[in-house]
Short mmCIF file of C-alpha atoms in Angstrom, two decimals:
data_model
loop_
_atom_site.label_atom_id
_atom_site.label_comp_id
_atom_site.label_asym_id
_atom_site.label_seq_id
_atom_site.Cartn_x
_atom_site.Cartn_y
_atom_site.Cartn_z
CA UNK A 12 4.23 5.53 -27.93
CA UNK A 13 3.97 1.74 -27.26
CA UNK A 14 8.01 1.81 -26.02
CA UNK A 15 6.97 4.70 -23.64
CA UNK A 16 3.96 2.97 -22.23
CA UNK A 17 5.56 -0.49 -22.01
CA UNK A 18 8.53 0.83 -19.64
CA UNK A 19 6.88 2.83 -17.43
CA UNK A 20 7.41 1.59 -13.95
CA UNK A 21 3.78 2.87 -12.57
CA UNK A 22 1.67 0.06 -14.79
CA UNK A 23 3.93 -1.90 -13.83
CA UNK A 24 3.80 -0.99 -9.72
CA UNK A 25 -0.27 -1.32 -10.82
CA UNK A 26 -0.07 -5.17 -11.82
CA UNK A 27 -1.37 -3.76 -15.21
CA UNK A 28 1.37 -5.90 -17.34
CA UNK A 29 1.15 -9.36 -15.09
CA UNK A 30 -3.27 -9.18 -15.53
CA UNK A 31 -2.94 -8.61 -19.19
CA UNK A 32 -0.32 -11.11 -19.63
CA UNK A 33 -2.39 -13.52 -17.53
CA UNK A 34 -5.05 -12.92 -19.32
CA UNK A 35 -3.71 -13.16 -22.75
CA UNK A 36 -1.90 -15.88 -21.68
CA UNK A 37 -5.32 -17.90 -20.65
CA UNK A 38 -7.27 -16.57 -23.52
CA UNK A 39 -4.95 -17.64 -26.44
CA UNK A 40 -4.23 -21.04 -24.45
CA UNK A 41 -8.10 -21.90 -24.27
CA UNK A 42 -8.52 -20.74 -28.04
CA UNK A 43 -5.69 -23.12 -29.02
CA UNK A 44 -7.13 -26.40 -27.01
CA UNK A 45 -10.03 -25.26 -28.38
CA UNK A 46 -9.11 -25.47 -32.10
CA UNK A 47 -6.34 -28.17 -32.11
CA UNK A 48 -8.97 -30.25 -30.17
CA UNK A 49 -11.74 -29.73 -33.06
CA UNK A 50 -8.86 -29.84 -35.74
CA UNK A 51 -8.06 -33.56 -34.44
CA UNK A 52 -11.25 -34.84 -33.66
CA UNK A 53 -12.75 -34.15 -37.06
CA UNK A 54 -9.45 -35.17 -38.85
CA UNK A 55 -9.86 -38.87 -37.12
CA UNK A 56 -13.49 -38.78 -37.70
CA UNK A 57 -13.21 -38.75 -41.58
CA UNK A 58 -10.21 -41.09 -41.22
CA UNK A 59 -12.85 -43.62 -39.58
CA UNK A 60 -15.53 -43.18 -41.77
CA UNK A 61 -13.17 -43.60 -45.39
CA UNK A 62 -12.30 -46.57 -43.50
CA UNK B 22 -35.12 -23.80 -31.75
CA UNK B 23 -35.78 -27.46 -32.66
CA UNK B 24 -34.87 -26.80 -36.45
CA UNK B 25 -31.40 -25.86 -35.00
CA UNK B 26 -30.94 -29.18 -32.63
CA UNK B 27 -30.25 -31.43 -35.49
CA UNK B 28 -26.37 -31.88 -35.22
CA UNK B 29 -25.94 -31.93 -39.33
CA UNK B 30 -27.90 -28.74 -39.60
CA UNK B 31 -26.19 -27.03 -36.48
CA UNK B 32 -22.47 -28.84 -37.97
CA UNK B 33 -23.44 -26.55 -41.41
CA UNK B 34 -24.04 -23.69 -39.18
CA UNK B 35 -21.04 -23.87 -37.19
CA UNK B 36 -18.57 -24.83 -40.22
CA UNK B 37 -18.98 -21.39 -41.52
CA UNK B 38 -19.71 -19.05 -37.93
CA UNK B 39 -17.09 -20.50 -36.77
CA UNK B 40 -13.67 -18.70 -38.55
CA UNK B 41 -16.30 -15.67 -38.56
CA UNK B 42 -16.90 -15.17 -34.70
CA UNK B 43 -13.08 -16.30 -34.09
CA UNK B 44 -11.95 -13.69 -36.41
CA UNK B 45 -14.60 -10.68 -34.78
CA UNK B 46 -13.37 -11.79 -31.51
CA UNK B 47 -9.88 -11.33 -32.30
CA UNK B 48 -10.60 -7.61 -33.71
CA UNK B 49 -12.63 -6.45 -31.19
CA UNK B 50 -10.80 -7.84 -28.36
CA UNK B 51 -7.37 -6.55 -30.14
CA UNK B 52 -9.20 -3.12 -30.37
CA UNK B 53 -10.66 -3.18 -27.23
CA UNK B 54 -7.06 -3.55 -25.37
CA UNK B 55 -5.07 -1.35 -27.57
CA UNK B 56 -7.61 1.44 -26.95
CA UNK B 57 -7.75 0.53 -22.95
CA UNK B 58 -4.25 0.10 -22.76
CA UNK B 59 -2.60 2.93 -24.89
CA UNK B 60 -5.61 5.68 -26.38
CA UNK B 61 -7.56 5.89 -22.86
CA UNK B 62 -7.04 8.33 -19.75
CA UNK B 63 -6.48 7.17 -16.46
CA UNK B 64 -9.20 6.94 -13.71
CA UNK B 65 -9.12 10.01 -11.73
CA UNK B 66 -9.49 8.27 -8.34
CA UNK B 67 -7.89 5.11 -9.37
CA UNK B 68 -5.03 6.05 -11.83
CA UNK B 69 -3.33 3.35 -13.91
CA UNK B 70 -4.44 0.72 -12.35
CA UNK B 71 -8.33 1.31 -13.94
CA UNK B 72 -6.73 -0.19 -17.19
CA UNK B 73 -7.24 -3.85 -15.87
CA UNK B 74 -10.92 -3.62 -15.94
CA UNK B 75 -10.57 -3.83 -19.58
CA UNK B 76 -9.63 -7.93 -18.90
CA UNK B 77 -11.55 -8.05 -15.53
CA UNK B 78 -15.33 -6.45 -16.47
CA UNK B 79 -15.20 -8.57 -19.38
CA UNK B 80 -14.42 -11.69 -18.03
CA UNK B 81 -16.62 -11.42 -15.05
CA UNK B 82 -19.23 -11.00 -17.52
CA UNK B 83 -18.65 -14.19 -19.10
CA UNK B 84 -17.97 -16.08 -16.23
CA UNK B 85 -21.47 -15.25 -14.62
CA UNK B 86 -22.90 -15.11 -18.19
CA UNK B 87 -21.39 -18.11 -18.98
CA UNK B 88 -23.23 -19.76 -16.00
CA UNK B 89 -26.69 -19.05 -16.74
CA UNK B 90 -26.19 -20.39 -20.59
CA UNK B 91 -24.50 -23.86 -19.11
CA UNK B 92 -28.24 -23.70 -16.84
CA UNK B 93 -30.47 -23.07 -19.96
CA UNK B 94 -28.04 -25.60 -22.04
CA UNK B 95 -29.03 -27.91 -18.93
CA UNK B 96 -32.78 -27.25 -18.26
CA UNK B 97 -32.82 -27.99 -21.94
CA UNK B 98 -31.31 -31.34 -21.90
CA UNK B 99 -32.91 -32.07 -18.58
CA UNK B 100 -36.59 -31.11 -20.26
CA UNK B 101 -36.67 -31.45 -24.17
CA UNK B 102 -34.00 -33.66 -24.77
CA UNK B 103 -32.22 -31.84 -27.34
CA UNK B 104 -28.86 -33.71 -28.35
CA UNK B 105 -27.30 -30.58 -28.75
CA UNK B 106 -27.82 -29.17 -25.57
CA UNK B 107 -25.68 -31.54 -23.25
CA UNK B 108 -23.55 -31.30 -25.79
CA UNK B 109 -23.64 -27.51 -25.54
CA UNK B 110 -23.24 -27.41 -21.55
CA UNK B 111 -19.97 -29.71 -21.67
CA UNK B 112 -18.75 -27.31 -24.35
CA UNK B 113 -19.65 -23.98 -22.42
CA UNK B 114 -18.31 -25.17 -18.84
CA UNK B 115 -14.79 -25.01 -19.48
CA UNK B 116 -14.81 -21.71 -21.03
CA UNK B 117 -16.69 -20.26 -18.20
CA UNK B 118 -14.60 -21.54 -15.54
CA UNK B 119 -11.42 -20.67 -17.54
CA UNK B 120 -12.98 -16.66 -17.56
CA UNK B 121 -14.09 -16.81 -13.84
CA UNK B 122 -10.30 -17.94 -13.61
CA UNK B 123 -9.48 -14.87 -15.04
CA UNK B 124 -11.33 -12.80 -13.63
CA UNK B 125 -10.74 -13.73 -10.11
CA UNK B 126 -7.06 -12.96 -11.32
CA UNK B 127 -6.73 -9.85 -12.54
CA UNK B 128 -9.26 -8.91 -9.93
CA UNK B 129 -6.87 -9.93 -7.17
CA UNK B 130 -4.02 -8.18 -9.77
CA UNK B 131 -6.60 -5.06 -9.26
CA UNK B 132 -6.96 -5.47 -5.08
CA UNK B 133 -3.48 -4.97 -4.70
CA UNK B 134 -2.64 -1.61 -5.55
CA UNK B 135 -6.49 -0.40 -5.07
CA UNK B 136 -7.30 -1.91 -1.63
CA UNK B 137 -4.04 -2.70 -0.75
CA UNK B 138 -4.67 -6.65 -0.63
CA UNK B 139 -5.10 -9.43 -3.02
CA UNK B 140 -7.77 -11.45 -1.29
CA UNK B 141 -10.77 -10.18 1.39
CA UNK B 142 -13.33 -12.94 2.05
CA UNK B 143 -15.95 -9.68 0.34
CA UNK B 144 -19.33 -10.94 -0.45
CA UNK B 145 -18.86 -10.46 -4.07
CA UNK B 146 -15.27 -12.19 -4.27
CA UNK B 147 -16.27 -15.17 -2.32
CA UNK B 148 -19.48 -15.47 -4.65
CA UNK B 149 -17.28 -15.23 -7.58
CA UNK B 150 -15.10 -17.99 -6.18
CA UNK B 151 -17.95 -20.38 -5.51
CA UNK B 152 -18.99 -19.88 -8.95
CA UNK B 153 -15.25 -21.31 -9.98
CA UNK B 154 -15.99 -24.44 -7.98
CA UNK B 155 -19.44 -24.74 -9.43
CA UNK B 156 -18.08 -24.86 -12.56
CA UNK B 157 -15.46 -27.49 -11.54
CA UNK B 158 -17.69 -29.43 -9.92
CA UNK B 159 -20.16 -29.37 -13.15
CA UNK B 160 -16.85 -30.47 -15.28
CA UNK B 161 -16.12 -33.46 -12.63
CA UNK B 162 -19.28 -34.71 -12.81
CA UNK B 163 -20.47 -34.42 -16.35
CA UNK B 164 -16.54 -36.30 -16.95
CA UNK B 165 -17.39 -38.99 -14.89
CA UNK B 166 -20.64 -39.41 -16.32
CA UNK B 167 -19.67 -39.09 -19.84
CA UNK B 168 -17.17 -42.01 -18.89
CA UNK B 169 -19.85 -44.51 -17.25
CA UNK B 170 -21.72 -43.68 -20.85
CA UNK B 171 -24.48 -41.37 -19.30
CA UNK B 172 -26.53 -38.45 -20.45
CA UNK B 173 -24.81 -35.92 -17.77
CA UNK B 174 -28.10 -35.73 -15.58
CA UNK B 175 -26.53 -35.29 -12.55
CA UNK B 176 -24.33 -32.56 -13.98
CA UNK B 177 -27.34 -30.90 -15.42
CA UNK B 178 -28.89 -30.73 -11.91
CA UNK B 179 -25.85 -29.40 -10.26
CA UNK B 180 -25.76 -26.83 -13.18
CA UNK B 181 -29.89 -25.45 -12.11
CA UNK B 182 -28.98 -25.74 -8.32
CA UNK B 183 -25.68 -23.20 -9.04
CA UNK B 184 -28.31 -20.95 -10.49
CA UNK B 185 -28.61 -19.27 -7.23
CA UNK B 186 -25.26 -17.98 -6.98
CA UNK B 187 -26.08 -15.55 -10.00
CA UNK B 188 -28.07 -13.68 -8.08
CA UNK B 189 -25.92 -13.64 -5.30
CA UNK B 190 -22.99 -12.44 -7.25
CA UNK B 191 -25.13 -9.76 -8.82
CA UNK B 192 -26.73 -8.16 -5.89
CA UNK B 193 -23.61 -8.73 -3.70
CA UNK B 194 -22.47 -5.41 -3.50
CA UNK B 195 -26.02 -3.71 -2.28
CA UNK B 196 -26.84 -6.17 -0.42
CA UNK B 197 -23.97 -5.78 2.13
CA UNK B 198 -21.14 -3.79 2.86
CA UNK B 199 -18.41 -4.91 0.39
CA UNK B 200 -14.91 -3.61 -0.29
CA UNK B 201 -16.03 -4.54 -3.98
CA UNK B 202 -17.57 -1.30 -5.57
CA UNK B 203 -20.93 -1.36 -7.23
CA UNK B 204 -22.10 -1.70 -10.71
CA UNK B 205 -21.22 1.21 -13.03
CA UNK B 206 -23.44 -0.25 -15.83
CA UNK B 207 -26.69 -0.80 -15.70
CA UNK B 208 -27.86 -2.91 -18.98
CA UNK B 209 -31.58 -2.72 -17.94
CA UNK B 210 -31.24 1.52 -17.66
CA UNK B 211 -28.74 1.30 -21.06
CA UNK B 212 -27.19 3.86 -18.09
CA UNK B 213 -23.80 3.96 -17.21
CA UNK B 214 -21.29 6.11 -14.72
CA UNK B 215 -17.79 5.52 -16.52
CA UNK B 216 -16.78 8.54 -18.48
CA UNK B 217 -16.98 8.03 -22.52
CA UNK B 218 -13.25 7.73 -23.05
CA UNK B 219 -13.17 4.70 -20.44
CA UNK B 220 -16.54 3.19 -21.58
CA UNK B 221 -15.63 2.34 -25.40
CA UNK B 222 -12.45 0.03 -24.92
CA UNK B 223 -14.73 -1.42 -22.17
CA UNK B 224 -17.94 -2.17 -24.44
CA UNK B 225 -14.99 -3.36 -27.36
CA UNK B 226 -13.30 -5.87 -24.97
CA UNK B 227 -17.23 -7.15 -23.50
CA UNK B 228 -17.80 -7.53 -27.50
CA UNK B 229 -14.49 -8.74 -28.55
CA UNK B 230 -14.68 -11.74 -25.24
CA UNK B 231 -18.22 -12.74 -25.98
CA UNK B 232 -17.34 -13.82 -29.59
CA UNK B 233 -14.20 -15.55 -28.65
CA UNK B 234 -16.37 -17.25 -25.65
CA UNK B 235 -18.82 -17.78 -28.24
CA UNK B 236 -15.98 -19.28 -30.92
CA UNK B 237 -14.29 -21.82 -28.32
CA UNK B 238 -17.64 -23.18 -27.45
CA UNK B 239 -18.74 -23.61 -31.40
CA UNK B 240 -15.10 -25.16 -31.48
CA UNK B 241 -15.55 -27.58 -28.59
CA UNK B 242 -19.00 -28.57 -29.64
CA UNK B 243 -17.44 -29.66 -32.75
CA UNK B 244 -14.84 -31.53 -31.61
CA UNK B 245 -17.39 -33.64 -29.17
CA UNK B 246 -19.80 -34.18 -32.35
CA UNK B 247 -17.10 -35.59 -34.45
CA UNK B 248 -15.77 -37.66 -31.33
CA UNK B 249 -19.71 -38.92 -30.97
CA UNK B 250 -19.31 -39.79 -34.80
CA UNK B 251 -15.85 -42.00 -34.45
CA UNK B 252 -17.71 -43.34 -31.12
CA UNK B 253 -20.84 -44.31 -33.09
CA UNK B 254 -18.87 -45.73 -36.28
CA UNK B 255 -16.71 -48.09 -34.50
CA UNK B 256 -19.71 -49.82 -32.30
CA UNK B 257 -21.59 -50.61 -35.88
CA UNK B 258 -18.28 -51.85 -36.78
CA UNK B 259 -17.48 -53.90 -33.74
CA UNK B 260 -21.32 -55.16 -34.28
CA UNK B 261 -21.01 -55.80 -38.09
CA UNK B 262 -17.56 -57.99 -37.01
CA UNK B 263 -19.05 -59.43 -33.77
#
């Protein structure tokens, strides 16, 4: 079903694929700042205070 | 409230909601597209192209929504003086302007094959777009106070004067004549004019947004606490050296 609805040229004529992937895209790129940002800032906070 | 503005308590709170609201946001917003995209008719009027509302109504939503908590965040800091709050509005403001991003996006993604443009200067576009640079003006200036060591006052201010545009945005389309439709959900009424089949991978992508909004501020608020704690640790060391 997904094959079908993946190559069929009217979603893409609609811009369906580009939002989603835009979307998607921006959505798993803030959720990744997001954690590797918090991952690192705690990591060098308990570095600092074992020091 | 105050209970909550304690950064250790709130740090034991957000340790464990954390992985939790991450996680739901992932499901719902996984469900939510999956039904939109490949278990949901197509719009009568509109065809295919109705599917990207499923990434657009959502992150409208929480662009605008996303506003009015970075104003309460700042009313709160401006007011009570929580140390969570400013705290909270530097953590919100990217995450709103990254969905108003979005959703100015896919809604120009959306113009194309609907209206046949990308881009009119339409009431509720151009609102939507100063809401953008309200939140990039918010992130420049709470930055460059946050550098000069400041408690983001200025920002906070800027954040209560942008209030306005909520409205604006919101009563855009009735107040005059937009290419932009109007409002198909009415929260207040719990009414709504999208057929049933349409409206439950909308309501599961609104869910699924809201807790990954809700995850990457929790995350960023973290991330400035434990920066405030490696700030705060090396000026008593500098002081216990000096």
């Amino acid at each position: 079903m997904m094959d079908g609805v993946v190559a069929r040229p009217d979603l893409w004529a609609s811009f369906i694929w580009p939002a989603y992937a835009i979307t998607l895209v921006g959505l798993v790129g803030l959720l990744a700042w997001a954690y590797i940002s918090m991952t690192a800032a705690e990591k060098r906070a308990d570095e600092v205070k074992r020091k | 409230m105050h209970r909550y503005a304690n950064p250790a308590r709130f740090l034991k709170i957000a340790r464990v909601a954390t992985p939790i609201v991450a996680l739901l946001g992932l499901a719902l917003t996984a469900a939510g597209l999956w039904i939109g995209l490949f278990n949901s008719p197509p719009d009568y009027q509109q065809g295919e192209s109705v599917r990207i509302m499923y990434v657009h109504v959502p992150a409208a939503w929480l662009g605008a929504g996303g506003y009015l908590s970075l104003a309460i965040a700042s009313a709160t800091a401006l007011i009570w003086r929580h140390p969570l709050a400013t705290i909270a509005a530097r953590a919100i403001a990217p995450a709103g302007a990254a969905f108003t991003a979005i959703c100015l996006v896919s809604g120009a993604l959306w113009g194309k094959p609907t209206w046949g443009t990308y881009w009119v200067w339409d009431a509720r576009l151009t609102s939507m777009l100063v809401l953008l640079f309200l939140y990039l003006g918010y992130l420049a200036l709470s930055a460059s106070e946050a550098e000069k060591g400041g408690e983001g006052r200025a920002a906070a201010i800027l954040a209560l004067v942008g209030v306005i545009n909520l409205p604006i945005i919101k009563y855009s389309v009735e107040w005059w004549n937009t290419l932009h439709q109007g409002s198909s959900i009415s929260v207040v009424n719990a009414s709504s004019k999208i057929a049933p089949e349409l409206l439950t991978p909308l309501l599961l992508s609104v869910a699924g947004f809201s807790f990954l909004f809700a995850a990457i501020v929790l995350m960023r608020m973290r991330a400035m606490l434990a920066q405030q704690r490696i700030e705060a640790r090396s000026r008593r060391l500098a002081e216990a050296l000096a």
